[in-house]
Amino acid sequence: MTDTLPTLAILGGTGAEGSGLGFRWAHAGYPVILGSRSAERAQEGAAELNKLLGRDLVRGMDNLSAAKEAQIVIVTVPYSAQKPTISDVASALDGKILVDVTVPLVPPKVNRVQLPAEGSAVEAIQHMLGAGVKVVSAFQNVSAHHLKDLSHTVECDVLVAGDDIPSREIVIELANAVGLRGIHAGPLCNSVVAEALTSVLISINQRYKIPGAGIRITGLPGQD
Ligand SMILES: NC(=O)c1ccc[n+]([C@@H]2O[C@H](COP(=O)([O-])OP(=O)(O)OC[C@H]3O[C@@H](n4cnc5c(N)ncnc54)[C@H](OP(=O)(O)O)[C@@H]3O)[C@@H](O)[C@H]2O)c1
């Protein structure tokens, strides 16, 4: 990456996960644009984050304008909205990295793994967009719950899957920049594990009455 941090657009950035990640990235110095179906809602979301940050660091725009302005586009919408949202901004994605956070949950039984027929939610998106967009899967296991509380260290590793290794590296930097730990998890098809794991974490949250179970990978270099 260059010395200048890339501009990040977060589609569906008015929601819990997108606004939480956006808050952390803005705090870490990244230019952040929240995207929404409504520019007004995006601006309101950005204003809320700027109030928390104490500085005007975040902008809000409609999803397409946000995707056009950014170098990296992050998708944080419900599974049912994933394909239409990405399809609406496809013209702005060529040559960019698209980070898909979507978990293919099927309400109401979100504590059950219910994977799509295509294999994983993110592979369907790479197939839809073609090789001109570097699709990377990440952050599905990071609960939104504590993201806006900077006094809280979010205890979760981020499995980063993608077929383009340099793009994976860039997304690992994004995870590391906010105190998470990004880990190479192999090609995009391996995203199926992170996507499925979220329902397991939701089951754990329900059983132990906690808001945000996470995951840790052991045995990496530098660990005891
Ligand atoms: N929440 C978590 O803790 C968490 C953790 C890990 C992964 N995830 C995954 O991250 C994604 C977002 O989760 P979330 O909890 O942030 O979801 P959310 O709050 O329900 O929705 C996020 C945003 O998506 C947009 N949206 C909702 N319905 C839409 C539709 N029909 N068409 C287009 N846009 C729509 C909305 O933005 P506008 O109305 O402003 O357009 C909304 O603010 C999901 O795939 C989820 O599984 C969530």
PDB file of C-alpha atoms and ligand atoms in Angstrom:
ATOM      1  CA  MET A   1       0.000   0.000   0.000  1.00  0.00           C
ATOM      2  CA  THR A   2       1.136   3.587  -0.487  1.00  0.00           C
ATOM      3  CA  ASP A   3       1.860   5.977   2.402  1.00  0.00           C
ATOM      4  CA  THR A   4      -1.640   7.415   2.076  1.00  0.00           C
ATOM      5  CA  LEU A   5      -4.279   5.238   3.650  1.00  0.00           C
ATOM      6  CA  PRO A   6      -6.968   4.122   1.198  1.00  0.00           C
ATOM      7  CA  THR A   7     -10.464   5.570   1.368  1.00  0.00           C
ATOM      8  CA  LEU A   8     -12.955   3.001   2.624  1.00  0.00           C
ATOM      9  CA  ALA A   9     -16.614   2.919   1.593  1.00  0.00           C
ATOM     10  CA  ILE A  10     -18.891   0.830   3.779  1.00  0.00           C
ATOM     11  CA  LEU A  11     -22.112  -0.170   2.000  1.00  0.00           C
ATOM     12  CA  GLY A  12     -24.865  -0.581   4.576  1.00  0.00           C
ATOM     13  CA  GLY A  13     -22.602   1.441   6.867  1.00  0.00           C
ATOM     14  CA  THR A  14     -25.608   2.729   8.801  1.00  0.00           C
ATOM     15  CA  GLY A  15     -26.035  -0.708  10.414  1.00  0.00           C
ATOM     16  CA  ALA A  16     -24.469  -2.179  13.530  1.00  0.00           C
ATOM     17  CA  GLU A  17     -21.506  -3.930  11.931  1.00  0.00           C
ATOM     18  CA  GLY A  18     -20.658  -1.350   9.280  1.00  0.00           C
ATOM     19  CA  SER A  19     -20.861   1.641  11.587  1.00  0.00           C
ATOM     20  CA  GLY A  20     -18.835  -0.170  14.246  1.00  0.00           C
ATOM     21  CA  LEU A  21     -16.044  -1.106  11.841  1.00  0.00           C
ATOM     22  CA  GLY A  22     -16.196   2.365  10.256  1.00  0.00           C
ATOM     23  CA  PHE A  23     -15.823   3.976  13.655  1.00  0.00           C
ATOM     24  CA  ARG A  24     -12.709   1.917  14.414  1.00  0.00           C
ATOM     25  CA  TRP A  25     -11.159   2.570  10.976  1.00  0.00           C
ATOM     26  CA  ALA A  26     -11.806   6.308  11.197  1.00  0.00           C
ATOM     27  CA  HIS A  27     -10.225   6.321  14.648  1.00  0.00           C
ATOM     28  CA  ALA A  28      -7.206   4.516  13.135  1.00  0.00           C
ATOM     29  CA  GLY A  29      -6.835   7.277  10.506  1.00  0.00           C
ATOM     30  CA  TYR A  30      -8.569   5.807   7.453  1.00  0.00           C
ATOM     31  CA  PRO A  31     -10.812   8.105   5.408  1.00  0.00           C
ATOM     32  CA  VAL A  32     -14.235   6.461   5.849  1.00  0.00           C
ATOM     33  CA  ILE A  33     -17.465   6.934   3.896  1.00  0.00           C
ATOM     34  CA  LEU A  34     -20.645   5.345   5.203  1.00  0.00           C
ATOM     35  CA  GLY A  35     -22.901   4.197   2.380  1.00  0.00           C
ATOM     36  CA  SER A  36     -26.651   3.763   2.537  1.00  0.00           C
ATOM     37  CA  ARG A  37     -29.648   3.459   0.247  1.00  0.00           C
ATOM     38  CA  SER A  38     -30.405   6.971   1.510  1.00  0.00           C
ATOM     39  CA  ALA A  39     -27.749   9.707   1.410  1.00  0.00           C
ATOM     40  CA  GLU A  40     -29.553  11.444   4.263  1.00  0.00           C
ATOM     41  CA  ARG A  41     -29.417   8.338   6.478  1.00  0.00           C
ATOM     42  CA  ALA A  42     -25.725   7.932   5.651  1.00  0.00           C
ATOM     43  CA  GLN A  43     -25.035  11.555   6.630  1.00  0.00           C
ATOM     44  CA  GLU A  44     -26.890  11.057   9.909  1.00  0.00           C
ATOM     45  CA  GLY A  45     -24.836   7.916  10.598  1.00  0.00           C
ATOM     46  CA  ALA A  46     -21.615   9.767   9.787  1.00  0.00           C
ATOM     47  CA  ALA A  47     -22.603  12.647  12.092  1.00  0.00           C
ATOM     48  CA  GLU A  48     -23.180  10.179  14.957  1.00  0.00           C
ATOM     49  CA  LEU A  49     -19.744   8.634  14.456  1.00  0.00           C
ATOM     50  CA  ASN A  50     -18.086  12.062  14.192  1.00  0.00           C
ATOM     51  CA  LYS A  51     -19.707  13.023  17.492  1.00  0.00           C
ATOM     52  CA  LEU A  52     -18.233   9.907  19.123  1.00  0.00           C
ATOM     53  CA  LEU A  53     -14.852  10.558  17.497  1.00  0.00           C
ATOM     54  CA  GLY A  54     -14.855  14.230  18.461  1.00  0.00           C
ATOM     55  CA  ARG A  55     -13.774  15.156  14.907  1.00  0.00           C
ATOM     56  CA  ASP A  56     -15.325  15.234  11.440  1.00  0.00           C
ATOM     57  CA  LEU A  57     -13.595  12.186  10.018  1.00  0.00           C
ATOM     58  CA  VAL A  58     -16.495  10.248   8.473  1.00  0.00           C
ATOM     59  CA  ARG A  59     -18.660  11.185   5.498  1.00  0.00           C
ATOM     60  CA  GLY A  60     -22.012   9.759   4.435  1.00  0.00           C
ATOM     61  CA  MET A  61     -23.281   9.170   0.879  1.00  0.00           C
ATOM     62  CA  ASP A  62     -25.589   6.917  -1.086  1.00  0.00           C
ATOM     63  CA  ASN A  63     -24.015   3.495  -1.699  1.00  0.00           C
ATOM     64  CA  LEU A  64     -23.059   4.147  -5.337  1.00  0.00           C
ATOM     65  CA  SER A  65     -21.418   7.525  -4.673  1.00  0.00           C
ATOM     66  CA  ALA A  66     -19.541   5.994  -1.731  1.00  0.00           C
ATOM     67  CA  ALA A  67     -18.279   3.085  -3.867  1.00  0.00           C
ATOM     68  CA  LYS A  68     -17.139   5.500  -6.602  1.00  0.00           C
ATOM     69  CA  GLU A  69     -15.040   7.578  -4.170  1.00  0.00           C
ATOM     70  CA  ALA A  70     -13.354   4.686  -2.392  1.00  0.00           C
ATOM     71  CA  GLN A  71     -10.365   2.490  -3.152  1.00  0.00           C
ATOM     72  CA  ILE A  72     -11.717  -0.324  -0.967  1.00  0.00           C
ATOM     73  CA  VAL A  73     -15.426  -1.134  -0.697  1.00  0.00           C
ATOM     74  CA  ILE A  74     -16.765  -3.062   2.275  1.00  0.00           C
ATOM     75  CA  VAL A  75     -20.204  -4.692   2.283  1.00  0.00           C
ATOM     76  CA  THR A  76     -22.123  -4.945   5.549  1.00  0.00           C
ATOM     77  CA  VAL A  77     -25.740  -5.641   4.644  1.00  0.00           C
ATOM     78  CA  PRO A  78     -28.061  -8.533   5.523  1.00  0.00           C
ATOM     79  CA  TYR A  79     -27.668 -11.590   3.286  1.00  0.00           C
ATOM     80  CA  SER A  80     -31.011 -10.963   1.590  1.00  0.00           C
ATOM     81  CA  ALA A  81     -29.697  -7.547   0.455  1.00  0.00           C
ATOM     82  CA  GLN A  82     -26.157  -8.626  -0.498  1.00  0.00           C
ATOM     83  CA  LYS A  83     -26.529  -9.333  -4.236  1.00  0.00           C
ATOM     84  CA  PRO A  84     -28.856  -6.390  -5.040  1.00  0.00           C
ATOM     85  CA  THR A  85     -26.655  -3.955  -3.082  1.00  0.00           C
ATOM     86  CA  ILE A  86     -23.462  -5.077  -4.829  1.00  0.00           C
ATOM     87  CA  SER A  87     -25.146  -5.253  -8.204  1.00  0.00           C
ATOM     88  CA  ASP A  88     -26.278  -1.611  -7.810  1.00  0.00           C
ATOM     89  CA  VAL A  89     -22.653  -0.449  -7.355  1.00  0.00           C
ATOM     90  CA  ALA A  90     -20.943  -2.930  -9.720  1.00  0.00           C
ATOM     91  CA  SER A  91     -20.067  -0.171 -12.223  1.00  0.00           C
ATOM     92  CA  ALA A  92     -17.896   1.502  -9.553  1.00  0.00           C
ATOM     93  CA  LEU A  93     -15.969  -1.603  -8.497  1.00  0.00           C
ATOM     94  CA  ASP A  94     -13.646  -2.403 -11.398  1.00  0.00           C
ATOM     95  CA  GLY A  95     -10.025  -2.748 -10.255  1.00  0.00           C
ATOM     96  CA  LYS A  96     -10.962  -2.347  -6.584  1.00  0.00           C
ATOM     97  CA  ILE A  97     -10.995  -4.622  -3.575  1.00  0.00           C
ATOM     98  CA  LEU A  98     -14.463  -5.615  -2.361  1.00  0.00           C
ATOM     99  CA  VAL A  99     -14.485  -6.886   1.226  1.00  0.00           C
ATOM    100  CA  ASP A 100     -17.585  -8.949   1.888  1.00  0.00           C
ATOM    101  CA  VAL A 101     -18.630  -9.273   5.537  1.00  0.00           C
ATOM    102  CA  THR A 102     -21.969 -10.882   4.712  1.00  0.00           C
ATOM    103  CA  VAL A 103     -23.049 -13.901   6.707  1.00  0.00           C
ATOM    104  CA  PRO A 104     -25.676 -16.009   4.932  1.00  0.00           C
ATOM    105  CA  LEU A 105     -28.009 -16.160   7.928  1.00  0.00           C
ATOM    106  CA  VAL A 106     -31.556 -17.308   7.282  1.00  0.00           C
ATOM    107  CA  PRO A 107     -33.850 -15.787   9.932  1.00  0.00           C
ATOM    108  CA  PRO A 108     -35.373 -16.747  12.226  1.00  0.00           C
ATOM    109  CA  LYS A 109     -33.011 -19.685  12.917  1.00  0.00           C
ATOM    110  CA  VAL A 110     -29.790 -17.671  12.809  1.00  0.00           C
ATOM    111  CA  ASN A 111     -28.059 -20.038  15.227  1.00  0.00           C
ATOM    112  CA  ARG A 112     -28.113 -22.768  12.574  1.00  0.00           C
ATOM    113  CA  VAL A 113     -25.601 -23.038   9.764  1.00  0.00           C
ATOM    114  CA  GLN A 114     -27.600 -22.671   6.535  1.00  0.00           C
ATOM    115  CA  LEU A 115     -25.176 -22.173   3.675  1.00  0.00           C
ATOM    116  CA  PRO A 116     -26.298 -21.108   0.204  1.00  0.00           C
ATOM    117  CA  ALA A 117     -26.453 -23.559  -2.686  1.00  0.00           C
ATOM    118  CA  GLU A 118     -23.519 -21.732  -4.361  1.00  0.00           C
ATOM    119  CA  GLY A 119     -21.253 -22.865  -1.477  1.00  0.00           C
ATOM    120  CA  SER A 120     -20.592 -19.565   0.257  1.00  0.00           C
ATOM    121  CA  ALA A 121     -22.174 -16.121   0.066  1.00  0.00           C
ATOM    122  CA  VAL A 122     -18.943 -14.479  -1.034  1.00  0.00           C
ATOM    123  CA  GLU A 123     -18.093 -16.885  -3.865  1.00  0.00           C
ATOM    124  CA  ALA A 124     -21.399 -16.024  -5.486  1.00  0.00           C
ATOM    125  CA  ILE A 125     -20.315 -12.376  -5.480  1.00  0.00           C
ATOM    126  CA  GLN A 126     -16.922 -13.081  -7.086  1.00  0.00           C
ATOM    127  CA  HIS A 127     -18.740 -15.084  -9.742  1.00  0.00           C
ATOM    128  CA  MET A 128     -21.213 -12.225 -10.302  1.00  0.00           C
ATOM    129  CA  LEU A 129     -18.496  -9.518 -10.568  1.00  0.00           C
ATOM    130  CA  GLY A 130     -15.804 -11.393 -12.489  1.00  0.00           C
ATOM    131  CA  ALA A 131     -12.030 -11.248 -12.139  1.00  0.00           C
ATOM    132  CA  GLY A 132     -11.841  -7.433 -12.511  1.00  0.00           C
ATOM    133  CA  VAL A 133     -12.869  -7.063  -8.859  1.00  0.00           C
ATOM    134  CA  LYS A 134     -10.737  -8.582  -6.113  1.00  0.00           C
ATOM    135  CA  VAL A 135     -13.256 -10.032  -3.692  1.00  0.00           C
ATOM    136  CA  VAL A 136     -12.021 -10.782  -0.176  1.00  0.00           C
ATOM    137  CA  SER A 137     -14.004 -12.341   2.666  1.00  0.00           C
ATOM    138  CA  ALA A 138     -13.411 -11.079   6.225  1.00  0.00           C
ATOM    139  CA  PHE A 139     -14.877  -9.897   9.564  1.00  0.00           C
ATOM    140  CA  GLN A 140     -17.861 -12.314   9.638  1.00  0.00           C
ATOM    141  CA  ASN A 141     -16.889 -13.442  13.152  1.00  0.00           C
ATOM    142  CA  VAL A 142     -16.436  -9.963  14.665  1.00  0.00           C
ATOM    143  CA  SER A 143     -19.436  -9.008  16.767  1.00  0.00           C
ATOM    144  CA  ALA A 144     -20.615  -5.421  16.401  1.00  0.00           C
ATOM    145  CA  HIS A 145     -21.378  -5.256  20.106  1.00  0.00           C
ATOM    146  CA  HIS A 146     -18.245  -3.565  21.456  1.00  0.00           C
ATOM    147  CA  LEU A 147     -16.895  -1.935  18.297  1.00  0.00           C
ATOM    148  CA  LYS A 148     -17.922   1.593  19.286  1.00  0.00           C
ATOM    149  CA  ASP A 149     -16.410   1.289  22.742  1.00  0.00           C
ATOM    150  CA  LEU A 150     -12.711   2.070  22.347  1.00  0.00           C
ATOM    151  CA  SER A 151     -11.979   1.066  25.931  1.00  0.00           C
ATOM    152  CA  HIS A 152     -12.928  -2.479  24.934  1.00  0.00           C
ATOM    153  CA  THR A 153     -10.371  -4.634  23.129  1.00  0.00           C
ATOM    154  CA  VAL A 154     -12.299  -6.755  20.676  1.00  0.00           C
ATOM    155  CA  GLU A 155     -11.022 -10.281  21.199  1.00  0.00           C
ATOM    156  CA  CYS A 156     -11.364 -11.864  17.800  1.00  0.00           C
ATOM    157  CA  ASP A 157      -9.150 -13.091  15.005  1.00  0.00           C
ATOM    158  CA  VAL A 158     -10.273 -12.345  11.470  1.00  0.00           C
ATOM    159  CA  LEU A 159     -10.130 -15.140   8.919  1.00  0.00           C
ATOM    160  CA  VAL A 160      -9.280 -13.441   5.628  1.00  0.00           C
ATOM    161  CA  ALA A 161      -9.978 -15.503   2.515  1.00  0.00           C
ATOM    162  CA  GLY A 162      -9.426 -14.455  -1.075  1.00  0.00           C
ATOM    163  CA  ASP A 163      -7.894 -15.678  -4.305  1.00  0.00           C
ATOM    164  CA  ASP A 164      -5.636 -12.623  -4.738  1.00  0.00           C
ATOM    165  CA  ILE A 165      -2.937 -12.733  -2.075  1.00  0.00           C
ATOM    166  CA  PRO A 166      -1.902  -9.016  -2.251  1.00  0.00           C
ATOM    167  CA  SER A 167      -5.567  -8.035  -1.728  1.00  0.00           C
ATOM    168  CA  ARG A 168      -5.754 -10.405   1.227  1.00  0.00           C
ATOM    169  CA  GLU A 169      -2.662  -8.709   2.698  1.00  0.00           C
ATOM    170  CA  ILE A 170      -4.354  -5.310   2.437  1.00  0.00           C
ATOM    171  CA  VAL A 171      -7.449  -6.586   4.242  1.00  0.00           C
ATOM    172  CA  ILE A 172      -5.246  -8.151   6.930  1.00  0.00           C
ATOM    173  CA  GLU A 173      -3.774  -4.641   7.427  1.00  0.00           C
ATOM    174  CA  LEU A 174      -7.310  -3.304   7.843  1.00  0.00           C
ATOM    175  CA  ALA A 175      -7.995  -5.858  10.582  1.00  0.00           C
ATOM    176  CA  ASN A 176      -4.694  -5.233  12.329  1.00  0.00           C
ATOM    177  CA  ALA A 177      -5.202  -1.454  12.196  1.00  0.00           C
ATOM    178  CA  VAL A 178      -8.167  -1.730  14.563  1.00  0.00           C
ATOM    179  CA  GLY A 179      -6.599  -4.103  17.069  1.00  0.00           C
ATOM    180  CA  LEU A 180      -8.003  -7.287  15.595  1.00  0.00           C
ATOM    181  CA  ARG A 181      -5.673  -9.881  14.103  1.00  0.00           C
ATOM    182  CA  GLY A 182      -6.077 -10.673  10.428  1.00  0.00           C
ATOM    183  CA  ILE A 183      -4.986 -14.151   9.391  1.00  0.00           C
ATOM    184  CA  HIS A 184      -4.516 -15.629   5.913  1.00  0.00           C
ATOM    185  CA  ALA A 185      -7.272 -18.227   5.625  1.00  0.00           C
ATOM    186  CA  GLY A 186      -6.595 -19.327   2.066  1.00  0.00           C
ATOM    187  CA  PRO A 187      -8.587 -19.000  -1.148  1.00  0.00           C
ATOM    188  CA  LEU A 188     -12.012 -17.432  -1.381  1.00  0.00           C
ATOM    189  CA  CYS A 189     -13.797 -20.800  -1.243  1.00  0.00           C
ATOM    190  CA  ASN A 190     -12.547 -21.163   2.359  1.00  0.00           C
ATOM    191  CA  SER A 191     -14.845 -18.297   3.323  1.00  0.00           C
ATOM    192  CA  VAL A 192     -17.459 -20.960   3.868  1.00  0.00           C
ATOM    193  CA  VAL A 193     -15.853 -21.718   7.242  1.00  0.00           C
ATOM    194  CA  ALA A 194     -16.011 -18.112   8.535  1.00  0.00           C
ATOM    195  CA  GLU A 195     -19.553 -17.722   7.229  1.00  0.00           C
ATOM    196  CA  ALA A 196     -20.686 -20.937   8.956  1.00  0.00           C
ATOM    197  CA  LEU A 197     -18.790 -20.146  12.150  1.00  0.00           C
ATOM    198  CA  THR A 198     -20.963 -17.102  12.828  1.00  0.00           C
ATOM    199  CA  SER A 199     -24.014 -19.261  13.537  1.00  0.00           C
ATOM    200  CA  VAL A 200     -21.884 -21.272  15.957  1.00  0.00           C
ATOM    201  CA  LEU A 201     -20.843 -18.029  17.698  1.00  0.00           C
ATOM    202  CA  ILE A 202     -24.492 -16.911  17.866  1.00  0.00           C
ATOM    203  CA  SER A 203     -25.357 -20.244  19.514  1.00  0.00           C
ATOM    204  CA  ILE A 204     -22.544 -19.693  22.021  1.00  0.00           C
ATOM    205  CA  ASN A 205     -23.803 -16.143  22.725  1.00  0.00           C
ATOM    206  CA  GLN A 206     -27.289 -17.495  23.377  1.00  0.00           C
ATOM    207  CA  ARG A 207     -26.189 -20.391  25.557  1.00  0.00           C
ATOM    208  CA  TYR A 208     -23.735 -18.395  27.708  1.00  0.00           C
ATOM    209  CA  LYS A 209     -25.783 -15.163  27.680  1.00  0.00           C
ATOM    210  CA  ILE A 210     -22.943 -13.060  26.273  1.00  0.00           C
ATOM    211  CA  PRO A 211     -23.037 -10.428  23.511  1.00  0.00           C
ATOM    212  CA  GLY A 212     -20.028 -11.254  21.372  1.00  0.00           C
ATOM    213  CA  ALA A 213     -18.153 -14.551  21.342  1.00  0.00           C
ATOM    214  CA  GLY A 214     -15.103 -14.471  19.068  1.00  0.00           C
ATOM    215  CA  ILE A 215     -12.411 -16.808  17.770  1.00  0.00           C
ATOM    216  CA  ARG A 216      -8.673 -17.209  18.325  1.00  0.00           C
ATOM    217  CA  ILE A 217      -6.219 -19.188  16.190  1.00  0.00           C
ATOM    218  CA  THR A 218      -3.369 -20.728  18.174  1.00  0.00           C
ATOM    219  CA  GLY A 219       0.116 -21.785  17.172  1.00  0.00           C
ATOM    220  CA  LEU A 220       1.019 -18.805  15.000  1.00  0.00           C
ATOM    221  CA  PRO A 221       4.588 -17.454  15.049  1.00  0.00           C
ATOM    222  CA  GLY A 222       5.140 -15.162  18.032  1.00  0.00           C
ATOM    223  CA  GLN A 223       2.671 -17.025  20.241  1.00  0.00           C
ATOM    224  CA  ASP A 224       3.712 -19.105  23.239  1.00  0.00           C
TER     225      ASP A 224
HETATM  226  N1  LIG B   1     -24.177  -7.313  13.728  1.00  0.00           N
HETATM  227  C1  LIG B   1     -23.132  -8.118  13.974  1.00  0.00           C
HETATM  228  O1  LIG B   1     -22.683  -8.290  15.134  1.00  0.00           O
HETATM  229  C2  LIG B   1     -22.449  -8.824  12.820  1.00  0.00           C
HETATM  230  C3  LIG B   1     -21.259  -9.521  13.066  1.00  0.00           C
HETATM  231  C4  LIG B   1     -20.589 -10.132  12.005  1.00  0.00           C
HETATM  232  C5  LIG B   1     -21.140 -10.100  10.721  1.00  0.00           C
HETATM  233  N2  LIG B   1     -22.321  -9.452  10.521  1.00  0.00           N
HETATM  234  C6  LIG B   1     -22.873  -9.448   9.152  1.00  0.00           C
HETATM  235  O2  LIG B   1     -22.713  -8.132   8.647  1.00  0.00           O
HETATM  236  C7  LIG B   1     -23.856  -7.801   7.839  1.00  0.00           C
HETATM  237  C8  LIG B   1     -24.508  -6.550   8.429  1.00  0.00           C
HETATM  238  O3  LIG B   1     -24.955  -6.831   9.729  1.00  0.00           O
HETATM  239  P1  LIG B   1     -25.728  -5.706  10.576  1.00  0.00           P
HETATM  240  O4  LIG B   1     -26.059  -6.319  11.868  1.00  0.00           O
HETATM  241  O5  LIG B   1     -24.977  -4.446  10.518  1.00  0.00           O
HETATM  242  O6  LIG B   1     -27.060  -5.581   9.679  1.00  0.00           O
HETATM  243  P2  LIG B   1     -28.217  -4.500   9.748  1.00  0.00           P
HETATM  244  O7  LIG B   1     -27.926  -3.493  10.797  1.00  0.00           O
HETATM  245  O8  LIG B   1     -29.511  -5.246   9.800  1.00  0.00           O
HETATM  246  O9  LIG B   1     -28.149  -3.853   8.285  1.00  0.00           O
HETATM  247  C9  LIG B   1     -27.056  -3.107   7.845  1.00  0.00           C
HETATM  248  C10 LIG B   1     -27.531  -2.098   6.815  1.00  0.00           C
HETATM  249  O10 LIG B   1     -27.924  -2.767   5.633  1.00  0.00           O
HETATM  250  C11 LIG B   1     -28.833  -1.954   4.916  1.00  0.00           C
HETATM  251  N3  LIG B   1     -29.979  -2.771   4.507  1.00  0.00           N
HETATM  252  C12 LIG B   1     -30.868  -3.403   5.290  1.00  0.00           C
HETATM  253  N4  LIG B   1     -31.806  -4.029   4.551  1.00  0.00           N
HETATM  254  C13 LIG B   1     -31.492  -3.760   3.265  1.00  0.00           C
HETATM  255  C14 LIG B   1     -32.073  -4.113   2.018  1.00  0.00           C
HETATM  256  N5  LIG B   1     -33.178  -4.872   1.945  1.00  0.00           N
HETATM  257  N6  LIG B   1     -31.475  -3.673   0.889  1.00  0.00           N
HETATM  258  C15 LIG B   1     -30.363  -2.904   0.948  1.00  0.00           C
HETATM  259  N7  LIG B   1     -29.770  -2.518   2.103  1.00  0.00           N
HETATM  260  C16 LIG B   1     -30.328  -2.963   3.250  1.00  0.00           C
HETATM  261  C17 LIG B   1     -29.334  -0.877   5.886  1.00  0.00           C
HETATM  262  O11 LIG B   1     -28.748   0.362   5.483  1.00  0.00           O
HETATM  263  P3  LIG B   1     -29.625   1.513   4.795  1.00  0.00           P
HETATM  264  O12 LIG B   1     -31.049   1.311   5.222  1.00  0.00           O
HETATM  265  O13 LIG B   1     -29.046   2.752   5.380  1.00  0.00           O
HETATM  266  O14 LIG B   1     -29.406   1.358   3.332  1.00  0.00           O
HETATM  267  C18 LIG B   1     -28.766  -1.318   7.210  1.00  0.00           C
HETATM  268  O15 LIG B   1     -28.437  -0.245   8.070  1.00  0.00           O
HETATM  269  C19 LIG B   1     -24.766  -9.016   7.837  1.00  0.00           C
HETATM  270  O16 LIG B   1     -24.518  -9.807   6.701  1.00  0.00           O
HETATM  271  C20 LIG B   1     -24.373  -9.733   9.112  1.00  0.00           C
HETATM  272  O17 LIG B   1     -24.648 -11.112   9.081  1.00  0.00           O
HETATM  273  C21 LIG B   1     -22.983  -8.803  11.523  1.00  0.00           C
END
